[in-house]
């Protein structure tokens, strides 16, 4: 239990003014032994529990941004031992075959393509690394839900990055993503609509005032509204999310990012509005074994 | 004996000179000069060597070949991109505190060109795009704190006395160790023993564009000359090889090696035992050696390829034709043969490998150049792959969708961060020794020998006379590294490579240096020993 209530770290013991010394993860007073601060949250990278005996690691971290979660082994080419002649050709052939055989199904291969595209977009836009992990996880969920059928992979990769940015309140407009991506606007729109509809993303409208400071790009870009009709659950109100804000303010609602009703994008091609299917629980943060975060539909 | 008064003045003047050598700019000067040369000229030269990225797209029927032309490369000062997209100048202290890399974006002009078979070549897309980020040395030209006054440095959080000369990768300061190597493109003669007999060997490390090939010419115990070079197992007869390069007749060969009667005698012995007489025969024999069991055409093709690519690659230069290059190679091999014979006759002493005239230092800029070359190659392979896939899926080819900037960035940051360099060396980049100020200075001015620490290497560890004024005689670690890890002397200055070799050669030719007979153009003086 922590004694500390405010955010300022204590310098002397509150009871006897003695000096504080860190012991393990706690700050302990040298005079009276009061434990002033115990940090129960471990901020280190070690999140799996091991018995002291069996803690062993090989290879790089598990990561969701590879199609096999970083578990595969590749026959390396740059070895210290010099291989020459026939052995070298044999090794080269084995390396090539093994590289080709890595993908068992078409789905794996598509996943790899999608991940490569995500990685490219994320690096070109200089987004933080966690965005890449989360986007790849979202892509995988989309693939498991069979949303990829009939829609382009590049469009999905772009849509997934866009969705992740929206979820994390990192402002990136569709144009910025489309400039880098190989998909065109329609593909992104279709993919994003599918994601939003089926997986239920906790995104809100991009608020330029809060999330992006003054940034002077080479050419000033127009921020467009997102395409597709926004169908609100309360009819008769303004359709534009931005213009709706003063209305909400007028009506005394708080300026929350996430409006209480569902923002559903009415995809023109869809006849029926399917209910959002289920989602798995758990936080999404790009960590190995835990499932992606897709919130349950609140209806 | 000077009068006391003179002696004092002398000492005062000497102290001033000495102090000048220890001003902040000079302490890590070799690092700055090398890295600045790399940024200004080296990067562009690497890109120019590459010229284009070719793809396999045009190979099928009905498809136009597509390739990418590489243009100018440009680098700015380090900046950081925050999560919300804003970009700001990055200063070293912020990089150290936030554990990020002090790197600057690199831009390159790329144009995708399509056509050439049926239709005209046209440029599909041409832009200057960001290809990645390059770690920048603190204090170099492109560093954000270059030229700051002491007060400005203090404001920005830097120590005014800090000498710079290191990189900051993932928050840790890393120094690239200067390493010493045998000088490339020089003929070195030495004794060696094979099967118990002492033989004479002439070696040369032929280096071109990051590829280093050892070419050996040895005189075996029966007096026969054999040449060995990469990609050919074992050795090839000297006479066969020289004939394959274009020197056919006996007189020509003997003449080119030497005019000395004893050496002529040795050469005639060699010529008697020759297996081939004409150039075609020689290439055929070589073909059978390198591609045994294949068709004749392939053998000839492979033999030519091997000669052009792996034998003495440093003799290929811009502006020299292929046939001339072959003759130059033949001349060079004859010089190596002459060195062997002179050594056998006692006219020449075996070359001292510890003499600093036979050594060159690879400083941070040279190391970064090798790294950049490999990184650029990896990037081009990736671009080629992406272009082919985009074409297969019938997408529009555009530069911004084909370039993946994290390929280059990772390939540049990872070796500096871990110390494992291209070419299999490790321990090239080390954490700056911040024990005290002297530790920092000493670390920046350190010199490493690539020789193995576990071998005795008595001669290499000895203090050599040519180290006078260049390498400190006393500062060397005790223990297994003794004599292999050295430190620069106080007044040491490192000379740099010439910028433009062609101009140097023109100058030499105008001063009267003669070209090799057979080359009409006196402006082209080929590389000499």
Coordinates of N, CA and C in Angstrom, one line a residue, chain A residues 80 109-110 112-113 116-117 119-120 123-128 132 152-155 170-172 178-184 187 211-215, chain B residues 81-87 129-131 133 382 385-387 389-390 392-393 395-396 398-407 410 420 424-426:
Chain A
X80 N 30.2 -17.1 -40.0 CA 31.6 -16.9 -39.8 C 32.4 -18.0 -40.5
X109 N 0.6 -16.1 -46.5 CA 1.3 -15.2 -47.5 C 0.6 -13.9 -47.5
X110 N -0.7 -13.9 -47.5 CA -1.4 -12.6 -47.5 C -1.1 -11.8 -46.3
X112 N 1.7 -11.9 -44.6 CA 3.0 -11.3 -44.8 C 3.0 -10.1 -45.7
X113 N 2.2 -10.2 -46.7 CA 2.1 -9.0 -47.6 C 1.5 -7.9 -46.9
X116 N 4.0 -6.4 -44.4 CA 5.1 -5.6 -45.1 C 4.5 -4.2 -45.5
X117 N 3.3 -4.2 -46.0 CA 2.8 -2.9 -46.4 C 2.5 -2.0 -45.2
X119 N 4.2 -2.1 -42.4 CA 5.5 -1.6 -42.0 C 6.0 -0.5 -42.8
X120 N 5.7 -0.6 -44.1 CA 6.2 0.5 -45.0 C 5.5 1.8 -44.7
X123 N 6.6 3.3 -41.4 CA 7.9 3.9 -41.4 C 7.9 5.2 -42.3
X124 N 7.2 5.2 -43.3 CA 7.1 6.5 -44.1 C 6.5 7.6 -43.4
X125 N 5.5 7.3 -42.6 CA 4.8 8.3 -41.8 C 5.5 8.6 -40.5
X126 N 6.6 7.9 -40.2 CA 7.3 8.1 -39.0 C 6.4 8.0 -37.7
X127 N 5.6 6.9 -37.8 CA 4.7 6.7 -36.6 C 5.5 5.9 -35.6
X128 N 5.0 6.0 -34.3 CA 5.7 5.2 -33.3 C 5.6 3.7 -33.5
X132 N 2.7 0.1 -35.2 CA 2.9 -1.0 -36.2 C 2.4 -2.3 -35.6
X152 N -9.1 -5.5 -51.3 CA -7.6 -5.5 -51.6 C -6.8 -5.5 -50.3
X153 N -5.7 -6.2 -50.4 CA -4.8 -6.2 -49.2 C -4.2 -4.9 -48.9
X154 N -3.8 -4.1 -50.0 CA -3.2 -2.8 -49.8 C -4.2 -1.9 -49.1
X155 N -5.5 -2.0 -49.5 CA -6.5 -1.2 -48.9 C -6.6 -1.5 -47.5
X170 N -3.7 9.7 -32.7 CA -2.6 10.3 -33.5 C -3.2 10.8 -34.8
X171 N -3.1 12.0 -35.1 CA -3.9 12.5 -36.2 C -3.2 12.3 -37.5
X172 N -3.8 11.4 -38.3 CA -3.3 11.3 -39.7 C -4.5 11.2 -40.6
X178 N -3.0 7.8 -47.9 CA -3.1 7.4 -49.3 C -1.9 7.8 -50.2
X179 N -1.3 8.8 -49.8 CA -0.1 9.3 -50.5 C 1.0 8.2 -50.5
X180 N 1.1 7.6 -49.4 CA 2.2 6.6 -49.2 C 1.7 5.2 -49.7
X181 N 0.4 5.0 -49.5 CA 0.0 3.6 -49.7 C -0.2 3.3 -51.2
X182 N -0.3 2.1 -51.5 CA -0.5 1.6 -52.9 C -2.0 1.5 -53.2
X183 N -2.8 1.7 -52.2 CA -4.3 1.6 -52.4 C -4.8 2.9 -52.9
X184 N -6.0 2.9 -53.4 CA -6.6 4.2 -53.7 C -7.8 4.4 -52.7
X187 N -10.6 1.8 -52.1 CA -10.2 0.6 -51.4 C -10.1 0.8 -49.9
X211 N -5.1 17.4 -31.2 CA -4.0 16.4 -31.5 C -2.9 16.8 -32.4
X212 N -3.1 17.8 -33.2 CA -1.9 18.2 -34.0 C -1.5 19.6 -33.8
X213 N -0.3 19.9 -33.3 CA 0.1 21.3 -33.2 C 0.4 21.9 -34.6
X214 N 0.7 23.1 -34.6 CA 0.9 23.8 -35.9 C 2.0 23.1 -36.6
X215 N 1.7 22.6 -37.7 CA 2.7 21.8 -38.5 C 2.6 22.4 -39.9
Chain B
X81 N 10.8 13.2 -35.2 CA 9.4 13.2 -35.6 C 8.6 12.7 -34.4
X82 N 7.8 13.6 -33.8 CA 7.0 13.1 -32.7 C 5.8 12.3 -33.1
X83 N 5.1 11.8 -32.2 CA 4.0 10.9 -32.5 C 2.9 11.6 -33.2
X84 N 2.8 12.9 -32.9 CA 1.7 13.6 -33.6 C 2.1 14.2 -34.9
X85 N 3.3 13.9 -35.4 CA 3.7 14.3 -36.7 C 4.5 15.5 -36.8
X86 N 4.7 16.2 -35.8 CA 5.5 17.5 -35.9 C 7.0 17.1 -35.9
X87 N 7.7 17.9 -36.6 CA 9.1 17.6 -36.8 C 10.0 18.7 -36.2
X129 N 12.8 11.4 -52.7 CA 12.0 10.7 -51.6 C 13.0 10.4 -50.5
X130 N 12.4 10.3 -49.3 CA 13.2 10.0 -48.1 C 13.5 8.5 -48.1
X131 N 14.8 8.1 -48.1 CA 15.1 6.7 -48.2 C 15.5 6.1 -46.9
X133 N 17.2 7.1 -42.6 CA 17.9 8.0 -41.7 C 19.3 7.5 -41.4
X382 N 15.2 -4.5 -52.1 CA 13.8 -4.4 -51.7 C 13.0 -3.6 -52.7
X385 N 12.1 -5.8 -55.5 CA 11.0 -6.7 -55.2 C 9.7 -6.0 -55.1
X386 N 9.6 -4.8 -54.5 CA 8.4 -4.1 -54.4 C 7.8 -3.7 -55.8
X387 N 8.8 -3.3 -56.7 CA 8.4 -3.0 -58.0 C 7.8 -4.1 -58.7
X389 N 6.4 -6.8 -57.5 CA 5.1 -7.1 -56.9 C 4.0 -6.1 -57.3
X390 N 4.3 -4.9 -57.3 CA 3.4 -3.9 -57.7 C 3.0 -4.0 -59.1
X392 N 3.0 -6.8 -60.7 CA 2.3 -8.1 -60.9 C 0.8 -7.8 -60.5
X393 N 0.6 -7.0 -59.5 CA -0.8 -6.7 -59.1 C -1.4 -5.6 -59.8
X395 N -0.6 -2.4 -60.3 CA -0.7 -1.1 -59.6 C 0.1 -0.1 -60.4
X396 N -0.2 1.2 -60.1 CA 0.6 2.2 -60.7 C 2.0 2.2 -60.0
X398 N 4.9 4.0 -58.5 CA 5.3 5.4 -58.1 C 6.3 5.2 -57.1
X399 N 7.3 6.2 -57.0 CA 8.4 6.1 -56.2 C 8.0 6.0 -54.7
X400 N 7.0 6.8 -54.3 CA 6.7 6.9 -52.9 C 6.1 5.6 -52.4
X401 N 5.5 4.7 -53.3 CA 4.9 3.5 -52.8 C 5.9 2.3 -52.9
X402 N 7.1 2.6 -53.4 CA 8.0 1.5 -53.6 C 9.2 1.5 -52.6
X403 N 9.4 2.6 -52.0 CA 10.6 2.8 -51.2 C 10.2 2.5 -49.7
X404 N 11.0 1.6 -49.1 CA 10.7 1.4 -47.7 C 11.9 2.0 -46.9
X405 N 11.6 3.1 -46.1 CA 12.7 3.8 -45.6 C 13.3 3.0 -44.4
X406 N 12.6 2.1 -43.7 CA 13.2 1.5 -42.6 C 14.3 0.5 -42.9
X407 N 14.3 0.1 -44.2 CA 15.4 -0.9 -44.5 C 16.7 -0.3 -44.4
X410 N 17.5 0.7 -40.6 CA 18.0 -0.3 -39.8 C 19.4 -0.8 -40.1
X420 N 28.7 -5.1 -34.8 CA 29.0 -6.1 -35.8 C 29.0 -5.4 -37.2
X424 N 31.9 -9.1 -41.3 CA 32.1 -10.1 -40.2 C 33.0 -9.5 -39.1
X425 N 33.4 -8.3 -39.1 CA 34.2 -7.8 -38.0 C 33.2 -7.5 -36.8
X426 N 33.7 -7.7 -35.6 CA 32.9 -7.2 -34.5 C 33.7 -6.4 -33.6

